[in-house]
Amino acid sequence: MHFARITVNPAQMGGVSCLRGLPIPVATVVGTIADGMAVGEITSELPDLTAEDVREALLFAAEAVREQQLPLLAGA
């Protein structure tokens, strides 16, 4: 899968995945969704982002989880 809006630059934000070269990590966007913010609230709070940026951040996070084994407790 190709992610056109996700960038990684070792000289920016410690090399974490960001959106469109902006200093806004994918993890920050995903965390705001997890905290219950709506896409419109996120784009109002971070006006450099678009709804499509938020969508791609979520798709990227979903793909990242699919690609690795996560240590989960049995029955959790």
CSV table of C-alpha atoms in Angstrom, one decimal:
chain,number,residue,atom,x,y,z
A,1,MET,CA,0.0,0.0,0.0
A,2,HIS,CA,1.3,3.5,-0.9
A,3,PHE,CA,0.8,6.4,1.5
A,4,ALA,CA,1.3,9.7,-0.4
A,5,ARG,CA,0.7,11.9,2.7
A,6,ILE,CA,3.0,10.1,5.1
A,7,THR,CA,6.6,11.3,5.3
A,8,VAL,CA,9.6,10.3,7.3
A,9,ASN,CA,12.5,12.6,7.7
A,10,PRO,CA,15.3,11.6,10.1
A,11,ALA,CA,16.0,15.3,10.7
A,12,GLN,CA,12.4,16.1,11.7
A,13,MET,CA,10.5,15.0,14.8
A,14,GLY,CA,13.1,12.3,15.5
A,15,GLY,CA,12.3,10.5,12.2
A,16,VAL,CA,8.8,9.5,13.2
A,17,SER,CA,6.0,9.2,10.6
A,18,CYS,CA,4.5,12.6,10.0
A,19,LEU,CA,1.9,14.1,7.6
A,20,ARG,CA,3.0,15.9,4.4
A,21,GLY,CA,6.4,17.0,5.9
A,22,LEU,CA,4.6,18.9,8.6
A,23,PRO,CA,5.8,18.5,12.2
A,24,ILE,CA,2.6,16.6,13.0
A,25,PRO,CA,3.2,12.9,13.8
A,26,VAL,CA,0.8,10.3,12.7
A,27,ALA,CA,0.6,9.1,16.3
A,28,THR,CA,-0.6,12.5,17.4
A,29,VAL,CA,-3.5,12.4,14.9
A,30,VAL,CA,-4.4,8.8,15.8
A,31,GLY,CA,-4.3,9.7,19.5
A,32,THR,CA,-6.7,12.5,19.0
A,33,ILE,CA,-9.2,10.2,17.3
A,34,ALA,CA,-8.7,7.7,20.2
A,35,ASP,CA,-9.4,10.5,22.6
A,36,GLY,CA,-12.8,11.1,20.9
A,37,MET,CA,-12.1,14.1,18.7
A,38,ALA,CA,-14.0,14.3,15.5
A,39,VAL,CA,-12.2,14.9,12.2
A,40,GLY,CA,-13.6,18.4,12.0
A,41,GLU,CA,-12.3,19.2,15.5
A,42,ILE,CA,-8.9,17.9,14.6
A,43,THR,CA,-8.7,20.0,11.4
A,44,SER,CA,-9.9,23.0,13.4
A,45,GLU,CA,-7.2,22.4,16.0
A,46,LEU,CA,-4.5,21.6,13.5
A,47,PRO,CA,-5.5,23.8,10.5
A,48,ASP,CA,-2.6,22.6,8.3
A,49,LEU,CA,-4.3,19.2,8.2
A,50,THR,CA,-7.2,18.1,6.0
A,51,ALA,CA,-9.8,15.4,6.5
A,52,GLU,CA,-7.9,13.3,3.9
A,53,ASP,CA,-4.7,13.7,6.0
A,54,VAL,CA,-6.6,12.3,9.0
A,55,ARG,CA,-8.0,9.4,7.0
A,56,GLU,CA,-4.6,8.5,5.7
A,57,ALA,CA,-3.1,8.6,9.2
A,58,LEU,CA,-5.7,6.1,10.3
A,59,LEU,CA,-5.0,3.9,7.3
A,60,PHE,CA,-1.3,4.0,7.9
A,61,ALA,CA,-1.7,3.1,11.6
A,62,ALA,CA,-4.0,0.2,10.7
A,63,GLU,CA,-1.4,-1.1,8.2
A,64,ALA,CA,1.4,-0.7,10.8
A,65,VAL,CA,-0.6,-2.8,13.3
A,66,ARG,CA,-1.3,-5.5,10.6
A,67,GLU,CA,2.4,-5.7,9.8
A,68,GLN,CA,3.7,-6.5,13.3
A,69,GLN,CA,2.9,-8.9,16.1
A,70,LEU,CA,1.7,-7.1,19.2
A,71,PRO,CA,2.2,-8.5,22.6
A,72,LEU,CA,-1.2,-8.9,24.1
A,73,LEU,CA,-2.3,-10.7,27.3
A,74,ALA,CA,-4.4,-13.8,26.8
A,75,GLY,CA,-8.0,-13.0,27.6
A,76,ALA,CA,-7.4,-9.3,27.5
